[in-house]
C-alpha positions as YAML, in Angstrom:
chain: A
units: angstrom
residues:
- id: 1
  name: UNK
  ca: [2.54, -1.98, -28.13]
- id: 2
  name: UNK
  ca: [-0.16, -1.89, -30.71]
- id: 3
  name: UNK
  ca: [0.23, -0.41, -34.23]
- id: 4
  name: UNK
  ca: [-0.84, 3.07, -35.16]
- id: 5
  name: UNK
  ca: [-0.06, 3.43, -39.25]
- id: 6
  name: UNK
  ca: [0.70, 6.68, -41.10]
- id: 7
  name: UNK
  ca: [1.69, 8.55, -44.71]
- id: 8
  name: UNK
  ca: [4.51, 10.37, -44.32]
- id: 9
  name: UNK
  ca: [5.02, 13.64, -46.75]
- id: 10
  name: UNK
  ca: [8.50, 14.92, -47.49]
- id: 11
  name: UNK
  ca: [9.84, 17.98, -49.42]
- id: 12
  name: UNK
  ca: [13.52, 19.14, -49.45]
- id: 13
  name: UNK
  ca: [15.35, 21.78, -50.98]
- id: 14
  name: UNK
  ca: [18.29, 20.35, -52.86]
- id: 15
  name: UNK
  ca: [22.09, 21.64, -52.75]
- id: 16
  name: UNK
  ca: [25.30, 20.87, -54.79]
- id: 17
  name: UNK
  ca: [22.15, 19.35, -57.62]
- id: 18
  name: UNK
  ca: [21.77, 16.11, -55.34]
- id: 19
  name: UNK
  ca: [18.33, 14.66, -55.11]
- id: 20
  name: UNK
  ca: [17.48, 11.55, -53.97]
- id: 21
  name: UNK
  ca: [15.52, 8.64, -55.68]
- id: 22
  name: UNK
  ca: [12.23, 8.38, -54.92]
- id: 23
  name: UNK
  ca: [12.50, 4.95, -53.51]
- id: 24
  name: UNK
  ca: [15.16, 6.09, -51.01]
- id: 25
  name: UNK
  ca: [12.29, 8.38, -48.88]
- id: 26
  name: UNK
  ca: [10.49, 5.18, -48.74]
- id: 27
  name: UNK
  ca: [13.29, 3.24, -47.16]
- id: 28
  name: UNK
  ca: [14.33, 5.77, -45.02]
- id: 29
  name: UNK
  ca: [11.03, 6.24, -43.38]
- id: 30
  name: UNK
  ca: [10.77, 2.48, -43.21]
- id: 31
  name: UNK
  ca: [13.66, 2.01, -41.11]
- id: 32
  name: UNK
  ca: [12.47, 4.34, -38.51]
- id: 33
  name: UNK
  ca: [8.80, 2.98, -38.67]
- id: 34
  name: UNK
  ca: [9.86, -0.47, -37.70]
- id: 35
  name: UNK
  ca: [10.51, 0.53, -34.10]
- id: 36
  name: UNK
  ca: [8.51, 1.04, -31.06]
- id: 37
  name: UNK
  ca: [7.57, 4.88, -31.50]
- id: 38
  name: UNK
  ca: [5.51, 8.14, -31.39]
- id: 39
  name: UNK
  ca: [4.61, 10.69, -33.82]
- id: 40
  name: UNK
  ca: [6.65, 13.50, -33.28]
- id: 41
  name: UNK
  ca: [10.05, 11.27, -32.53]
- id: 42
  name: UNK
  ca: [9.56, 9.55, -35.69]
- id: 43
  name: UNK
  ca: [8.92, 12.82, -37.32]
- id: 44
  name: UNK
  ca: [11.95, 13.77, -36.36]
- id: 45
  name: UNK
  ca: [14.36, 10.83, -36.85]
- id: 46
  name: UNK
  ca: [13.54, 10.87, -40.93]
- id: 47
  name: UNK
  ca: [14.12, 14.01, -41.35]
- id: 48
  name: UNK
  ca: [17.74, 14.35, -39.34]
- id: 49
  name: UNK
  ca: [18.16, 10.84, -41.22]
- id: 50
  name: UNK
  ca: [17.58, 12.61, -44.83]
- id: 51
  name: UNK
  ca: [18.76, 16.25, -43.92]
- id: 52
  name: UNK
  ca: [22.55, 14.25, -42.71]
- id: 53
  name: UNK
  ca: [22.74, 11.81, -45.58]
- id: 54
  name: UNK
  ca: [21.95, 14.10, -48.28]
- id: 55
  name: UNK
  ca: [23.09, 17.14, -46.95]
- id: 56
  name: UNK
  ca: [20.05, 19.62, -48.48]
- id: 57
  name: UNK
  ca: [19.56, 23.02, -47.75]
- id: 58
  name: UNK
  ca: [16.93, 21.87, -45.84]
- id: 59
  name: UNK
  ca: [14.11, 19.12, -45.05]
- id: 60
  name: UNK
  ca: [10.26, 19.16, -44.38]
- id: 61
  name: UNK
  ca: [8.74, 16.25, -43.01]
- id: 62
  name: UNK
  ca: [5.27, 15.67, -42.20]
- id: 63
  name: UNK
  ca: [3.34, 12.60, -40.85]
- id: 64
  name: UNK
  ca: [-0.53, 11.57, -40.96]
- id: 65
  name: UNK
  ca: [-0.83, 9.34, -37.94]
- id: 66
  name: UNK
  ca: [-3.60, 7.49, -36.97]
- id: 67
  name: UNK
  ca: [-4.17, 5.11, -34.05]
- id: 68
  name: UNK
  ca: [-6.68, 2.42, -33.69]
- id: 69
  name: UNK
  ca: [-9.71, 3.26, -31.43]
- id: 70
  name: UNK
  ca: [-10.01, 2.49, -27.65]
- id: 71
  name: UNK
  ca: [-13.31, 2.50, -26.49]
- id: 72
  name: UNK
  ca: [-14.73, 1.49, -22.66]
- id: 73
  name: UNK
  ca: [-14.61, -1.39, -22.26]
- id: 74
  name: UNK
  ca: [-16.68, -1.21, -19.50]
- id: 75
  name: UNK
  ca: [-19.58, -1.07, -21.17]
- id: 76
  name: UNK
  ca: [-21.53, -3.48, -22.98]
- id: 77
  name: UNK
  ca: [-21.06, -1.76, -26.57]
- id: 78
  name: UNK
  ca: [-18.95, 0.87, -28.05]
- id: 79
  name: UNK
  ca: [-20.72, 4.00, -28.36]
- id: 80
  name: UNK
  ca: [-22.28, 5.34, -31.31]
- id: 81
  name: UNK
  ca: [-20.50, 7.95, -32.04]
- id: 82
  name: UNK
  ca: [-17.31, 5.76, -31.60]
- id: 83
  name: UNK
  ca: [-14.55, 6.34, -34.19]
- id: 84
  name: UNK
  ca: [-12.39, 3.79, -36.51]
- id: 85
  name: UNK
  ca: [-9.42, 5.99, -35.99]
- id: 86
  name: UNK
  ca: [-7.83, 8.79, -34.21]
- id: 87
  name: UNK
  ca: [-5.26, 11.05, -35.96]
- id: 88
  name: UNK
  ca: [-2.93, 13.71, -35.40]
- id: 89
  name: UNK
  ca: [-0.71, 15.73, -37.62]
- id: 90
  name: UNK
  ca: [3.14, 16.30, -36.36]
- id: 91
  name: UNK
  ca: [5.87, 17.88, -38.62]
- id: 92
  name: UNK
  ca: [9.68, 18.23, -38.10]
- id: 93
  name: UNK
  ca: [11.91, 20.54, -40.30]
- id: 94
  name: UNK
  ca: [15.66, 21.44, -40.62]
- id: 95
  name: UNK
  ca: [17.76, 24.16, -42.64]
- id: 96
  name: UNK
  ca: [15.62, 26.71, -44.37]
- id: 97
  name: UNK
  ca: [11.99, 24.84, -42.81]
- id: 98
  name: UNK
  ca: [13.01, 25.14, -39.14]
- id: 99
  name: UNK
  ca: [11.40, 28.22, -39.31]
- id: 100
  name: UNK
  ca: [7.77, 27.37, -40.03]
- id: 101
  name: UNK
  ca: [6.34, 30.66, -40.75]
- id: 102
  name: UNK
  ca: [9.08, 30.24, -44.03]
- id: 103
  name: UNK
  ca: [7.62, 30.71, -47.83]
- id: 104
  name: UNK
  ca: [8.93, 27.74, -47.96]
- id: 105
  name: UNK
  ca: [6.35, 25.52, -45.83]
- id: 106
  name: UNK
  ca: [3.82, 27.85, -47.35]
- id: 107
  name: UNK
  ca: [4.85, 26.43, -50.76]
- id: 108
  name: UNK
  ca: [5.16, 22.75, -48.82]
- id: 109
  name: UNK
  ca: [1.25, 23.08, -47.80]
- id: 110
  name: UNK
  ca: [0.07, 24.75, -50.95]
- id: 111
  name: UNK
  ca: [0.95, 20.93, -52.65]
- id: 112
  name: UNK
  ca: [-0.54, 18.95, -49.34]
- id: 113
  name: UNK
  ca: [-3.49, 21.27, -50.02]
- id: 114
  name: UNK
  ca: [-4.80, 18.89, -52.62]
- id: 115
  name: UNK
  ca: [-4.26, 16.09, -50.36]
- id: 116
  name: UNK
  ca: [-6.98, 17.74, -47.92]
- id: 117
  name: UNK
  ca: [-4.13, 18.62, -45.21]
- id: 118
  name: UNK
  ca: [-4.80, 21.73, -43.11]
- id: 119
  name: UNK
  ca: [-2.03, 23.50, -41.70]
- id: 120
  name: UNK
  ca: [-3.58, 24.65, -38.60]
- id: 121
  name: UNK
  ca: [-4.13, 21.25, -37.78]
- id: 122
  name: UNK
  ca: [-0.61, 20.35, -37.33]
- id: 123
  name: UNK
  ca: [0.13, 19.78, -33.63]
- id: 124
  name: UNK
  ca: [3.31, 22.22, -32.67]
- id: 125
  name: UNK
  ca: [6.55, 20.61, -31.62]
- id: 126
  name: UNK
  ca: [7.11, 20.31, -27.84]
- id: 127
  name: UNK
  ca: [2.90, 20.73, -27.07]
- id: 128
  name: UNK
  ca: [2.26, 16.47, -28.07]
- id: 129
  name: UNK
  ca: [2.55, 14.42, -25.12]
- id: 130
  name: UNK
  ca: [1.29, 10.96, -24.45]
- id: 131
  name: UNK
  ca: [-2.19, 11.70, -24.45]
- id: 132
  name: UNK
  ca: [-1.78, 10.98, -28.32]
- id: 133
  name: UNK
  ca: [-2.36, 7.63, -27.25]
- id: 134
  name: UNK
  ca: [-6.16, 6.82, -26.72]
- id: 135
  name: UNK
  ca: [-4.84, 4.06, -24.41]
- id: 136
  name: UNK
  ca: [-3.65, 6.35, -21.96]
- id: 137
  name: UNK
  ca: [-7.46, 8.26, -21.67]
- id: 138
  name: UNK
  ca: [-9.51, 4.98, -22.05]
- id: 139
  name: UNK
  ca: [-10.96, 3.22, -18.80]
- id: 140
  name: UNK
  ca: [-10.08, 0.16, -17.67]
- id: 141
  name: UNK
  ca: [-12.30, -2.02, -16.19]
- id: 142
  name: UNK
  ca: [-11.91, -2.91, -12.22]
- id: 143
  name: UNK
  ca: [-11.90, -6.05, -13.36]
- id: 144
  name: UNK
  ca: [-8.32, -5.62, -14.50]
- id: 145
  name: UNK
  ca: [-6.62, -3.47, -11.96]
- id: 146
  name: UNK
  ca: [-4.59, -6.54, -10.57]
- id: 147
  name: UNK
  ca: [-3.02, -7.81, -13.36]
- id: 148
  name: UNK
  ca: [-1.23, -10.51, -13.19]
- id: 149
  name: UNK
  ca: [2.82, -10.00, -12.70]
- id: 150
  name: UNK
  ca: [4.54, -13.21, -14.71]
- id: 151
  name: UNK
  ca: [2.51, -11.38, -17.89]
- id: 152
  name: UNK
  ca: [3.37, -8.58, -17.11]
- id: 153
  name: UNK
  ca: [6.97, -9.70, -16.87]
- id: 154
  name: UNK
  ca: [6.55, -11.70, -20.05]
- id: 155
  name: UNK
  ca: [5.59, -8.18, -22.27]
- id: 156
  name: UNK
  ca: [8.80, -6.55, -20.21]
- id: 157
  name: UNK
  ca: [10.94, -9.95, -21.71]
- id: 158
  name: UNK
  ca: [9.18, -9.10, -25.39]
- id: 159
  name: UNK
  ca: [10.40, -5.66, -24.88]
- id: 160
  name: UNK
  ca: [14.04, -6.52, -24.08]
- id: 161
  name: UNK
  ca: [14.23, -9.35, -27.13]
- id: 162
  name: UNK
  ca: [13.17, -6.35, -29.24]
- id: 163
  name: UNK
  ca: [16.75, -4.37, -28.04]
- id: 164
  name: UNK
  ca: [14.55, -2.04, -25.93]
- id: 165
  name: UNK
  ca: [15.24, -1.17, -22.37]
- id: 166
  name: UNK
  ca: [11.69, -1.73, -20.47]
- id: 167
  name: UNK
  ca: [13.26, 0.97, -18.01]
- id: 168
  name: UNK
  ca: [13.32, 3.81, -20.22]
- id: 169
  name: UNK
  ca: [11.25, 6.60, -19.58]
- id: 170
  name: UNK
  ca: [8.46, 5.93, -22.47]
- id: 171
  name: UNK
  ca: [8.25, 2.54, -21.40]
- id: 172
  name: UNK
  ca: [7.72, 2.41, -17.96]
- id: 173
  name: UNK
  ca: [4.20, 1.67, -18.31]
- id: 174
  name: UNK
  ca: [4.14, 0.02, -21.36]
- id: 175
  name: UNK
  ca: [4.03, -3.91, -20.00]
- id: 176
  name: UNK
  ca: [1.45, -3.13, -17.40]
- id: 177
  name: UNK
  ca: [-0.65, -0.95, -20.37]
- id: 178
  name: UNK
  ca: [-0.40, -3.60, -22.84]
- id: 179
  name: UNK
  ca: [-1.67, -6.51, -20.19]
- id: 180
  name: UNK
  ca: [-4.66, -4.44, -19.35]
- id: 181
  name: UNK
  ca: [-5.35, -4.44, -23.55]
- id: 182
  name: UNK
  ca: [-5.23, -8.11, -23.20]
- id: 183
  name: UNK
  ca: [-7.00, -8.91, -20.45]
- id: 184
  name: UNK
  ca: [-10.44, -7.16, -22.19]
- id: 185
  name: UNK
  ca: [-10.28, -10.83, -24.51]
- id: 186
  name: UNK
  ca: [-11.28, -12.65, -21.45]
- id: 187
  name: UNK
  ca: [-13.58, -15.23, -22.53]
- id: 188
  name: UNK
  ca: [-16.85, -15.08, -20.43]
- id: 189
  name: UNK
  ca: [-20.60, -16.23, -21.74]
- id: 190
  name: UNK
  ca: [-23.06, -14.47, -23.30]
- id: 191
  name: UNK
  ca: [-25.71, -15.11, -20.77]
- id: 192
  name: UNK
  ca: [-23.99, -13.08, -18.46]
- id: 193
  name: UNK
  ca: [-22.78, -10.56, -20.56]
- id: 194
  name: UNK
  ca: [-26.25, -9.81, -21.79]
- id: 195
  name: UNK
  ca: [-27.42, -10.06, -18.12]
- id: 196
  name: UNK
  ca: [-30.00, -12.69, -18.83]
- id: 197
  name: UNK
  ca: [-31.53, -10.92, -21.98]
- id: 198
  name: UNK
  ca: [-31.35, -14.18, -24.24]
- id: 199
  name: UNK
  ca: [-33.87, -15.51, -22.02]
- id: 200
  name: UNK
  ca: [-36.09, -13.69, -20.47]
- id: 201
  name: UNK
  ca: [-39.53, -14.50, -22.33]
- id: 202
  name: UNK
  ca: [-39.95, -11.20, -23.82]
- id: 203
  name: UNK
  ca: [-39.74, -12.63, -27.11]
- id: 204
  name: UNK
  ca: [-42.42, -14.86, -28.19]
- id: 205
  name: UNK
  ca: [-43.49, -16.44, -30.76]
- id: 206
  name: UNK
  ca: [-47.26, -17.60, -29.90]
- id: 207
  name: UNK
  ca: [-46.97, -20.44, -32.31]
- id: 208
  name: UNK
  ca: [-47.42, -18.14, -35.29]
- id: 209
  name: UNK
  ca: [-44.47, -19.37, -37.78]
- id: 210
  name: UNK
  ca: [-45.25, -16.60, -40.71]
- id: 211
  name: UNK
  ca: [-43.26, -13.15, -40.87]
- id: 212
  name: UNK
  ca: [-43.70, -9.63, -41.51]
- id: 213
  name: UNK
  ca: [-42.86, -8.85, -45.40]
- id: 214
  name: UNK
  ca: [-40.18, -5.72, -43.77]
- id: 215
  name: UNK
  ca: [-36.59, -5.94, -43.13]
- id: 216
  name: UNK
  ca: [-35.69, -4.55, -40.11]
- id: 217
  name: UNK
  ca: [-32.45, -3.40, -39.96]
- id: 218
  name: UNK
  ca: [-29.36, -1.83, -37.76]
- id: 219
  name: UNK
  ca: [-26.75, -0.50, -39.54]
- id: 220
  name: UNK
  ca: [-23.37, 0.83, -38.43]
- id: 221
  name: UNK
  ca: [-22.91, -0.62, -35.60]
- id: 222
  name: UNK
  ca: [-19.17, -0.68, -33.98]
- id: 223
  name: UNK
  ca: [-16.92, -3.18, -32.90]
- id: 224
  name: UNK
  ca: [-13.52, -3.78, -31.88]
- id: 225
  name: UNK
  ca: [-12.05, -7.05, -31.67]
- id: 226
  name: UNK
  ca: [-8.40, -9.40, -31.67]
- id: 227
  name: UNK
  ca: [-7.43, -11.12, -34.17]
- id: 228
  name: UNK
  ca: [-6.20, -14.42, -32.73]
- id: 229
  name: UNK
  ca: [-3.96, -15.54, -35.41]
- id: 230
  name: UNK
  ca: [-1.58, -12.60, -34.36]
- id: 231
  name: UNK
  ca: [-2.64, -10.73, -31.33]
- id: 232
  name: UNK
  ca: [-3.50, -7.53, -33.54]
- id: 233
  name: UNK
  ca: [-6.81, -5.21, -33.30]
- id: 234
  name: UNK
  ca: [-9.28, -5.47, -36.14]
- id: 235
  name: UNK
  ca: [-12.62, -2.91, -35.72]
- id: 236
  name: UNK
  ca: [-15.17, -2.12, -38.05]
- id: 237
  name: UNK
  ca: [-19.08, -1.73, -38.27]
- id: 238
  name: UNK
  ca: [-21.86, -4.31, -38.25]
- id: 239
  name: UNK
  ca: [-24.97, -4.10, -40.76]
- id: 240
  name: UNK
  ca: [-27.70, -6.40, -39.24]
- id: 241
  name: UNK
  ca: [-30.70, -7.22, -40.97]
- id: 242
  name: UNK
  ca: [-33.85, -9.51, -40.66]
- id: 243
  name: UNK
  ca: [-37.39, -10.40, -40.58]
- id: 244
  name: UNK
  ca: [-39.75, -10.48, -37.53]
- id: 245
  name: UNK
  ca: [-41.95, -13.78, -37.15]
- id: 246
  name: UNK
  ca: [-45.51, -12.93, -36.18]
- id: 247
  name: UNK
  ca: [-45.47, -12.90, -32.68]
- id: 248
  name: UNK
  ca: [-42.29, -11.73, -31.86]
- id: 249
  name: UNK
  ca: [-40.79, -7.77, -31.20]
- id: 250
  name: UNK
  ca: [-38.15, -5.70, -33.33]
- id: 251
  name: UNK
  ca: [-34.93, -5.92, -31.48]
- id: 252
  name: UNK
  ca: [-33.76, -3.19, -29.22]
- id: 253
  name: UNK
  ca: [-30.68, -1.12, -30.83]
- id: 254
  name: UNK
  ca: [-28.90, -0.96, -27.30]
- id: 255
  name: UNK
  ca: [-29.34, -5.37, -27.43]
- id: 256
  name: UNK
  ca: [-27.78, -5.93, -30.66]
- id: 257
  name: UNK
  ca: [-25.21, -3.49, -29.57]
- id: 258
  name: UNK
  ca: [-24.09, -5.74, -26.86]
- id: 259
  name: UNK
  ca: [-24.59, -8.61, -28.99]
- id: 260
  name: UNK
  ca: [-21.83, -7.18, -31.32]
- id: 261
  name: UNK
  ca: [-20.00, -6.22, -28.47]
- id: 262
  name: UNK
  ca: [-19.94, -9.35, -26.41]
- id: 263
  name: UNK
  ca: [-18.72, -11.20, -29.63]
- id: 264
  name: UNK
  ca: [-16.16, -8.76, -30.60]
- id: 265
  name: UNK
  ca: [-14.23, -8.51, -27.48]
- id: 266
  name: UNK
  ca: [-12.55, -11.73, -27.68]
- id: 267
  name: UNK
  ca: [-9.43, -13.65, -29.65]
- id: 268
  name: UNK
  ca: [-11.58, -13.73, -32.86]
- id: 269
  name: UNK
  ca: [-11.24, -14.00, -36.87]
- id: 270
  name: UNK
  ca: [-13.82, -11.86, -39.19]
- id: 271
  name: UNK
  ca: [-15.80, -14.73, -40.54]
- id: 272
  name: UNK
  ca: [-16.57, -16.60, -37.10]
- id: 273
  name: UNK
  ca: [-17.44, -13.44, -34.92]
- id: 274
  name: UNK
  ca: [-20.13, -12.42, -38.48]
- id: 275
  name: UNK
  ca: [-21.62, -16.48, -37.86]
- id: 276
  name: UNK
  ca: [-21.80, -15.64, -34.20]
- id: 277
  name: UNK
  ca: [-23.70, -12.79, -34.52]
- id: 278
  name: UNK
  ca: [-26.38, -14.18, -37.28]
- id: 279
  name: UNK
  ca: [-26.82, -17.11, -34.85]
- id: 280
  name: UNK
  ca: [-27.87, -15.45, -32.04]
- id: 281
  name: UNK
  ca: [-29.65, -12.70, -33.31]
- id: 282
  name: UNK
  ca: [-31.48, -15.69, -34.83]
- id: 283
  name: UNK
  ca: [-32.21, -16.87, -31.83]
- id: 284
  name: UNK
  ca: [-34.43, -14.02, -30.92]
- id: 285
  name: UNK
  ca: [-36.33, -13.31, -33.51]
- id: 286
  name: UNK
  ca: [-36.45, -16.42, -36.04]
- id: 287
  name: UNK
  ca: [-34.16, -18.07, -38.36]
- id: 288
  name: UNK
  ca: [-34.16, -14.89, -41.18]
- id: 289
  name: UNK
  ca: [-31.11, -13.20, -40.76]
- id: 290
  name: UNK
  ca: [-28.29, -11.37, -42.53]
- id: 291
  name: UNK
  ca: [-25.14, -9.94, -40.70]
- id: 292
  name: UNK
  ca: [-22.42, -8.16, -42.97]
- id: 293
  name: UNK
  ca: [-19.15, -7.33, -40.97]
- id: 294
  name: UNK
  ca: [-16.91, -4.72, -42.46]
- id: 295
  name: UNK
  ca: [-13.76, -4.68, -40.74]
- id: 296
  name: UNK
  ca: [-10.10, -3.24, -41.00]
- id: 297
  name: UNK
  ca: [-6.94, -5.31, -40.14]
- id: 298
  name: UNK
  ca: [-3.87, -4.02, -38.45]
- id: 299
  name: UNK
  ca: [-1.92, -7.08, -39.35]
- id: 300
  name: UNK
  ca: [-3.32, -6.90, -43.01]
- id: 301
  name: UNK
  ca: [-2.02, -3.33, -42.88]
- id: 302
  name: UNK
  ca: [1.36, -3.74, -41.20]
- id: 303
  name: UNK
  ca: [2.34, -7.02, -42.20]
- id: 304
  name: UNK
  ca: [0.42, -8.43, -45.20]
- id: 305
  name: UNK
  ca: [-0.60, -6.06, -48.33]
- id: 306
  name: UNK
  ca: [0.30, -2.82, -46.32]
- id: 307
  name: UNK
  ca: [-2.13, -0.99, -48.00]
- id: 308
  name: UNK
  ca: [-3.71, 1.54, -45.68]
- id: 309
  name: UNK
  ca: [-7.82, 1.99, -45.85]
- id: 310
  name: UNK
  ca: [-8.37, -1.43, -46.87]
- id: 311
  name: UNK
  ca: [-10.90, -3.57, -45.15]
- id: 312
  name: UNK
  ca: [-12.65, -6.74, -45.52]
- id: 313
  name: UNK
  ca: [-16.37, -7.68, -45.97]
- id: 314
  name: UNK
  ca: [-17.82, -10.98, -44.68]
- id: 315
  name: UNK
  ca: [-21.39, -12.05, -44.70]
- id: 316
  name: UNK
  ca: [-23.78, -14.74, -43.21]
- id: 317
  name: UNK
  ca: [-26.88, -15.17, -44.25]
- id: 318
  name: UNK
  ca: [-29.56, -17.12, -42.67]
- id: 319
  name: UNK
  ca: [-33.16, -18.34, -43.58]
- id: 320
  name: UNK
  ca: [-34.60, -16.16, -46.74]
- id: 321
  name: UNK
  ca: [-31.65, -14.53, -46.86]
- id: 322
  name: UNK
  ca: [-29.87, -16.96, -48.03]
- id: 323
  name: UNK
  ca: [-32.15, -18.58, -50.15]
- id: 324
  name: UNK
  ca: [-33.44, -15.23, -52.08]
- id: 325
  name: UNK
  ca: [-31.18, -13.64, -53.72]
- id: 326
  name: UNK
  ca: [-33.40, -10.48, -54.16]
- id: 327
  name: UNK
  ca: [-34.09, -10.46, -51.04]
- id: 328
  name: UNK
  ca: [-30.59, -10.21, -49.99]
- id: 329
  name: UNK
  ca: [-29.51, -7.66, -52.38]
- id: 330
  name: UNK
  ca: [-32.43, -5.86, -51.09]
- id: 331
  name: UNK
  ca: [-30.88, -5.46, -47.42]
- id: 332
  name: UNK
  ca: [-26.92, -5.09, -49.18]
- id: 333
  name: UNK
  ca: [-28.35, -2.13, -50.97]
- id: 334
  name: UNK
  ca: [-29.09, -0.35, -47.86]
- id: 335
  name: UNK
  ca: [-25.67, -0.16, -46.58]
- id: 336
  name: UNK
  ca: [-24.78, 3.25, -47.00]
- id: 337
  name: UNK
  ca: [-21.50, 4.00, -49.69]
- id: 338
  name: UNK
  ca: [-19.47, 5.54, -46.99]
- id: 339
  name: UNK
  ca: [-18.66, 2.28, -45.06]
...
């Protein structure tokens, strides 16, 4: 029960001179999206929807999906090879493209060519099962293995308000799957989830105020987090930045991991967990600290703009940094393009 987002490509042979306004694929594919789903389903309900109602000689339809990432939440970060997204490519044809070694999908891909789309990548009818789902491959933390039943009920009651039958097949598991995804928000304190790093003297200060003239930074870090105004996933990377006060230590990668981790996995919004993190990385090392948060929204994307790839950029800035402005756009500069 949590959104995966995709671009859907169709091409059709036309009969009897109909062709359809442009619009129309738009709709169509629209009307099936707004339903609980997977890939290849989907795939195939637009194009029996457009091969029926216009009646072509036949239909091609292919989907880009991607889902958002599950990580362990076991740990106390995401790892750093940790991805935004996961995708798969799924395709469904009818008429003169059920047979995919045609000319015809061979003309079909020469055009989705230029949109970087390799045909070998395309996951074969019948071959994509549920595994599709990072849910179903993440770990769940022992934690959460009893979950408890009136929430699970309460997801089954969602379910049925939405016309679904909880009993079918696909969604057997879904109510207990979706409680375990909620249950990682739990609220717990930092001391513990840092096991006592915050305050274990290793950081000291010696009474020496001054700082070293280099920014240290951490870029890239990844996080995953709720959004609390609508129960949606919003994930991203960190850029952290600061200054060391004589007397102190650089901080450890693997601490400011779990810093960004501990912060993320809760009900949040963008601008509070980016404050969060500046104050307590603060609290280590001295007051000169910058934290940029560059995040994408699942509930911007499938209920706001609905603009796929956009993200949003929030920044605190602490001591120097937000006082000098070269300074600042010294560290901002060092964020690589890609991100």
């Amino acid at each position: 029960m949590l959104p995966f987002y995709f671009k859907c490509h169709v091409g059709y042979v036309p009969s009897a001179q109909r062709v359809l306004g442009l619009s129309k694929l738009s709709r169509v594919t629209t009307v099936f999206a707004k339903r609980l789903q997977e890939p290849q389903r989907l795939a195939n309900q637009v194009c029996s929807a457009l091969h029926e109602e216009i009646q072509p000689t036949g239909v091609a339809v292919l989907l880009q999906c991607k889902h958002i990432p599950f990580p362990d939440m076991e740990s106390n970060s995401l790892h750093s090879n940790h991805k935004g997204v996961m995708g798969i490519l799924v395709s469904s044809g009818s008429g003169v493209f059920q047979n995919k070694d045609s000319n015809l999908w061979t003309d079909f891909f020469g055009l989705l060519n230029f949109r970087g789309i390799e045909r070998d990548k395309i996951i074969d009818k019948g071959s994509l099962d549920q595994c599709w789902c990072p849910s179903l491959s993440s770990k769940v933390s022992p934690k959460n293995e009893e979950m408890n039943p009136a929430m699970v009920t309460s997801v089954a009651s969602i379910l049925k308000s939405l016309g679904e039958d909880p009993t079918r097949k696909e969604l057997q598991g879904t109510p207990a799957r979706y409680t375990k995804w909620l249950m990682n928000f739990q609220c717990s304190s930092i001391e513990s989830a840092l096991n006592g790093s915050l305050g274990n003297g290793a950081l000291n200060t010696n009474g020496v105020v001054a700082f070293d003239e280099k920014i240290h930074s951490e870029l890239n870090l990844p996080f995953l987090s709720q959004c609390e105004h609508h129960l949606l996933p919003f994930y991203g990377v960190v850029h952290i930045g600061y200054y060391i006060s004589k007397g102190f230590h650089p901080i450890e990668k693997r601490l400011l991991q779990s810093i960004v981790h501990f912060y993320g996995i809760k009900l949040q919004v963008q601008e509070r967990v980016t404050k969060q993190i500046a104050e307590t990385v603060s609290a280590l090392i001295g007051e000169n600290v910058i934290v940029v948060v560059e995040a994408s929204h699942t509930c911007m994307i499938s209920r706001g703009i609905e603009k796929f790839g956009s993200n949003t950029a929030t920044i605190a800035a602490l001591g120097r940094f937000s006082t000098d402005l070269a300074t600042r756009t010294a560290f901002l500069e060092s964020i690589p393009n890609d991100t």
